[in-house]
CSV table of C-alpha atoms in Angstrom, one decimal:
chain,number,residue,atom,x,y,z
O,10,UNK,CA,44.9,102.1,121.2
O,11,UNK,CA,44.1,98.4,121.7
O,12,UNK,CA,44.6,97.0,125.2
O,13,UNK,CA,45.5,93.4,126.2
O,14,UNK,CA,43.0,91.0,124.8
O,15,UNK,CA,42.3,87.4,125.9
O,16,UNK,CA,40.3,84.7,124.4
O,17,UNK,CA,38.0,83.0,125.0
O,18,UNK,CA,36.3,85.1,127.6
O,19,UNK,CA,34.8,82.0,129.2
O,20,UNK,CA,35.6,78.4,128.8
O,21,UNK,CA,33.7,75.4,130.2
O,22,UNK,CA,35.4,72.0,129.9
O,23,UNK,CA,35.2,68.5,131.3
O,24,UNK,CA,37.7,67.1,133.8
O,25,UNK,CA,40.6,65.5,132.0
O,26,UNK,CA,40.4,67.6,128.8
O,27,UNK,CA,43.1,69.9,127.6
O,28,UNK,CA,42.5,73.7,127.2
O,29,UNK,CA,44.3,76.5,125.5
O,30,UNK,CA,44.0,80.1,126.6
O,31,UNK,CA,45.2,82.9,124.4
O,32,UNK,CA,46.7,86.4,125.2
O,33,UNK,CA,47.4,89.2,122.8
O,34,UNK,CA,49.6,91.8,124.5
O,35,UNK,CA,49.8,95.5,123.7
O,36,UNK,CA,51.9,96.0,120.6
O,37,UNK,CA,55.5,96.7,121.5
O,38,UNK,CA,55.3,95.3,125.0
O,39,UNK,CA,58.2,92.9,125.5
O,40,UNK,CA,57.2,91.6,128.9
O,41,UNK,CA,54.2,89.3,129.3
O,42,UNK,CA,52.8,87.7,132.5
O,43,UNK,CA,50.2,85.1,133.3
O,44,UNK,CA,48.3,85.1,136.6
O,45,UNK,CA,45.6,82.9,138.1
O,46,UNK,CA,42.8,84.2,140.3
O,47,UNK,CA,40.8,81.6,142.2
O,48,UNK,CA,37.4,82.6,143.4
O,49,UNK,CA,37.6,85.2,146.2
O,50,UNK,CA,41.4,85.2,146.1
O,51,UNK,CA,44.1,87.5,144.9
O,52,UNK,CA,46.2,86.9,141.7
O,53,UNK,CA,48.9,84.3,141.8
O,54,UNK,CA,51.8,84.6,139.4
O,55,UNK,CA,52.2,81.7,137.0
O,56,UNK,CA,54.8,82.5,134.3
O,57,UNK,CA,56.7,85.5,132.8
O,58,UNK,CA,58.2,86.1,129.4
O,59,UNK,CA,60.7,88.9,128.6
O,60,UNK,CA,61.7,89.3,125.0
O,61,UNK,CA,63.8,86.3,123.9
O,62,UNK,CA,65.0,85.4,127.3
O,63,UNK,CA,64.1,82.0,128.9
O,64,UNK,CA,60.7,82.4,130.6
O,65,UNK,CA,60.4,82.3,134.4
O,66,UNK,CA,58.2,79.4,135.0
O,67,UNK,CA,58.5,79.4,138.8
O,68,UNK,CA,54.8,80.0,139.4
O,69,UNK,CA,53.4,77.1,137.4
O,70,UNK,CA,51.6,74.8,139.9
O,71,UNK,CA,52.3,71.5,138.1
O,72,UNK,CA,53.7,70.0,134.9
O,73,UNK,CA,50.2,70.0,133.5
O,74,UNK,CA,50.6,73.8,133.0
O,75,UNK,CA,52.7,75.2,130.1
O,76,UNK,CA,52.9,78.4,128.2
O,77,UNK,CA,54.5,79.6,125.0
O,78,UNK,CA,55.1,82.9,123.4
O,79,UNK,CA,55.9,83.7,119.8
O,80,UNK,CA,58.5,86.4,119.8
O,81,UNK,CA,57.0,89.4,121.4
O,82,UNK,CA,53.4,88.7,120.4
O,83,UNK,CA,50.8,86.2,121.2
O,84,UNK,CA,51.1,83.8,124.2
O,85,UNK,CA,49.1,80.7,124.9
O,86,UNK,CA,48.7,79.0,128.3
O,87,UNK,CA,47.9,75.3,128.0
O,88,UNK,CA,46.5,73.2,130.8
O,89,UNK,CA,46.5,69.5,130.2
O,90,UNK,CA,44.2,66.9,131.8
O,91,UNK,CA,42.3,69.7,133.6
O,92,UNK,CA,41.2,69.2,137.2
O,93,UNK,CA,38.4,70.9,139.1
O,94,UNK,CA,40.9,72.8,141.1
O,95,UNK,CA,42.1,74.5,137.9
O,96,UNK,CA,38.8,76.4,137.8
O,97,UNK,CA,39.7,80.1,138.0
O,98,UNK,CA,40.1,83.3,136.1
O,99,UNK,CA,43.4,83.4,134.1
O,100,UNK,CA,44.7,86.9,133.6
O,101,UNK,CA,47.4,88.1,131.3
O,102,UNK,CA,49.3,91.3,131.6
O,103,UNK,CA,51.9,93.0,129.5
O,104,UNK,CA,54.4,95.8,130.0
O,105,UNK,CA,57.0,97.7,127.9
O,106,UNK,CA,59.8,95.9,129.7
O,107,UNK,CA,60.6,94.4,133.0
O,108,UNK,CA,63.4,96.7,133.7
O,109,UNK,CA,62.7,99.4,136.3
O,110,UNK,CA,59.1,100.5,136.6
O,111,UNK,CA,56.8,99.8,133.8
O,112,UNK,CA,53.1,99.5,134.4
O,113,UNK,CA,51.6,96.1,133.8
O,114,UNK,CA,48.4,96.4,131.7
O,115,UNK,CA,45.9,93.6,132.3
O,116,UNK,CA,43.5,91.8,130.0
O,117,UNK,CA,39.9,91.0,131.0
O,118,UNK,CA,40.8,87.4,131.7
O,119,UNK,CA,39.5,84.0,130.8
O,120,UNK,CA,37.1,82.3,133.2
O,121,UNK,CA,37.8,78.6,133.2
O,122,UNK,CA,35.3,76.2,134.6
O,123,UNK,CA,36.2,72.5,134.9
O,124,UNK,CA,33.2,70.3,135.5
I,7,UNK,CA,59.6,85.4,149.7
I,8,UNK,CA,57.4,88.4,149.9
I,9,UNK,CA,53.8,88.3,151.3
I,10,UNK,CA,50.9,90.7,151.2
I,11,UNK,CA,48.1,90.6,153.7
I,12,UNK,CA,44.7,92.2,153.4
I,13,UNK,CA,42.9,91.2,156.6
I,14,UNK,CA,39.5,92.9,155.9
I,15,UNK,CA,37.5,90.9,153.4
I,16,UNK,CA,34.8,93.5,153.0
I,17,UNK,CA,34.1,97.2,153.8
I,18,UNK,CA,31.3,99.6,153.2
I,19,UNK,CA,31.2,103.3,152.9
I,20,UNK,CA,28.5,105.9,152.4
I,21,UNK,CA,28.7,107.9,149.2
I,22,UNK,CA,30.7,111.1,149.6
I,23,UNK,CA,32.4,109.8,152.7
I,24,UNK,CA,36.0,108.7,153.2
I,25,UNK,CA,37.2,105.1,153.6
I,26,UNK,CA,40.6,103.5,154.3
I,27,UNK,CA,41.6,100.1,153.1
I,28,UNK,CA,44.4,98.4,155.0
I,29,UNK,CA,47.4,96.3,153.7
I,30,UNK,CA,50.5,95.0,155.3
I,31,UNK,CA,53.4,93.2,153.6
I,32,UNK,CA,56.5,91.3,154.5
I,33,UNK,CA,59.8,91.6,152.7
I,34,UNK,CA,63.5,91.6,153.5
I,35,UNK,CA,64.2,93.9,150.5
I,36,UNK,CA,64.7,97.6,150.9
I,37,UNK,CA,63.8,98.7,147.4
I,38,UNK,CA,60.4,97.9,145.9
I,39,UNK,CA,57.1,99.2,144.6
I,40,UNK,CA,53.7,98.9,146.2
I,41,UNK,CA,50.4,99.2,144.3
I,42,UNK,CA,46.7,99.3,144.7
I,43,UNK,CA,44.6,97.8,141.9
I,44,UNK,CA,40.9,98.0,141.4
I,45,UNK,CA,38.9,95.1,139.9
I,46,UNK,CA,35.3,95.9,139.0
I,47,UNK,CA,32.9,93.1,138.0
I,48,UNK,CA,34.3,93.3,134.5
I,49,UNK,CA,37.4,91.6,135.9
I,50,UNK,CA,39.7,94.3,134.3
I,51,UNK,CA,42.5,95.1,136.7
I,52,UNK,CA,43.0,98.9,136.9
I,53,UNK,CA,46.0,100.5,138.5
I,54,UNK,CA,44.8,103.0,141.1
I,55,UNK,CA,48.0,104.2,142.6
I,56,UNK,CA,51.7,103.2,143.1
I,57,UNK,CA,54.3,104.0,145.7
I,58,UNK,CA,58.1,103.7,145.4
I,59,UNK,CA,59.6,102.5,148.6
I,60,UNK,CA,62.5,104.9,148.5
I,61,UNK,CA,60.1,107.9,148.5
I,62,UNK,CA,59.1,109.1,151.8
I,63,UNK,CA,56.3,111.2,150.4
I,64,UNK,CA,52.9,109.4,150.2
I,65,UNK,CA,51.5,109.1,146.7
I,66,UNK,CA,48.3,110.8,145.7
I,67,UNK,CA,46.1,110.5,142.7
I,68,UNK,CA,43.0,112.8,142.8
I,69,UNK,CA,40.7,111.3,145.4
I,70,UNK,CA,43.1,108.4,146.2
I,71,UNK,CA,46.0,108.6,148.5
I,72,UNK,CA,48.2,106.2,150.5
I,73,UNK,CA,49.7,106.1,153.9
I,74,UNK,CA,53.0,104.3,153.5
I,75,UNK,CA,54.7,103.3,156.7
I,76,UNK,CA,57.9,101.6,155.6
I,77,UNK,CA,59.2,100.6,159.0
I,78,UNK,CA,55.8,99.1,159.9
I,79,UNK,CA,55.4,97.6,156.4
I,80,UNK,CA,52.0,99.1,156.1
I,81,UNK,CA,50.4,100.5,153.0
I,82,UNK,CA,46.8,101.7,153.3
I,83,UNK,CA,44.6,103.3,150.7
I,84,UNK,CA,42.4,106.2,151.5
I,85,UNK,CA,39.5,107.0,149.2
I,86,UNK,CA,38.0,110.5,149.7
I,87,UNK,CA,34.5,111.6,148.5
I,88,UNK,CA,33.6,108.0,147.7
I,89,UNK,CA,31.5,107.5,144.6
I,90,UNK,CA,29.2,104.7,143.5
I,91,UNK,CA,31.8,103.8,140.8
I,92,UNK,CA,34.4,103.1,143.4
I,93,UNK,CA,32.5,99.9,144.3
I,94,UNK,CA,34.9,97.0,143.4
I,95,UNK,CA,37.5,94.7,144.7
I,96,UNK,CA,40.7,96.3,145.7
I,97,UNK,CA,44.0,94.5,145.7
I,98,UNK,CA,47.3,95.6,147.3
I,99,UNK,CA,50.3,94.3,145.5
I,100,UNK,CA,54.1,94.3,145.9
I,101,UNK,CA,56.8,94.3,143.3
I,102,UNK,CA,60.6,94.0,143.8
I,103,UNK,CA,62.9,96.4,142.1
I,104,UNK,CA,65.7,93.9,142.1
I,105,UNK,CA,66.0,90.8,140.1
I,106,UNK,CA,64.9,90.0,136.6
I,107,UNK,CA,61.3,89.1,137.3
I,108,UNK,CA,59.0,92.0,137.9
I,109,UNK,CA,56.1,89.8,138.9
I,110,UNK,CA,53.4,91.2,141.2
I,111,UNK,CA,52.5,89.6,144.5
I,112,UNK,CA,48.9,90.3,145.5
I,113,UNK,CA,46.9,90.2,148.7
I,114,UNK,CA,43.6,88.5,148.8
I,115,UNK,CA,41.7,91.6,148.1
I,116,UNK,CA,38.9,93.5,149.8
I,117,UNK,CA,35.4,94.1,148.5
I,118,UNK,CA,34.3,97.7,148.8
I,119,UNK,CA,30.6,98.6,148.6
I,120,UNK,CA,29.4,102.2,148.4
I,121,UNK,CA,26.0,103.0,149.8
I,122,UNK,CA,24.0,105.7,148.0
């Protein structure tokens, strides 16, 4: 079956512009996560959605970052007024549910470059 | 807050040999999961192996096995009979079993190269 997909694969933007990154989770997965991976670093948690519950935004680094999810489907991560330090790979993952153990399946990520 | 430390940035192994990747973590929780993920150049994160903290037996998956030392908070990955396709970045990760958020906390990763 189809895995987690993300678009675009690569995005180059100018400092100060807004960008939108998209994630399509695996069908039926109620939990969705966004992570950021800076060059040569591990993944940092950004935000988590679980069904219709309020999202956990505790990992968002600033108010320039926001994310939405429509029901249990597509999610978009928006970065406003991009800065050079926002350059990173943004990875999305989904799982059946957050309760107990359910494997998180990752998408291929979006590489964002801010010039 | 939990932290995961991978102190070796790079390692190299000869094809068909065995290599061990180290990971330590810090937590005040007693119930949690530990994982090793592989990230090839394609960027796709692939789950290699997981360990439940309440299990004393070390997890194994074919050529991959772990050495889980709960008291020492150590979680190393052993790759036996290394293959060229094992070359990638490997990340150690932690996940709490309590609380509503099942986010993963990752180490900085280690780049493994395999010499033919």
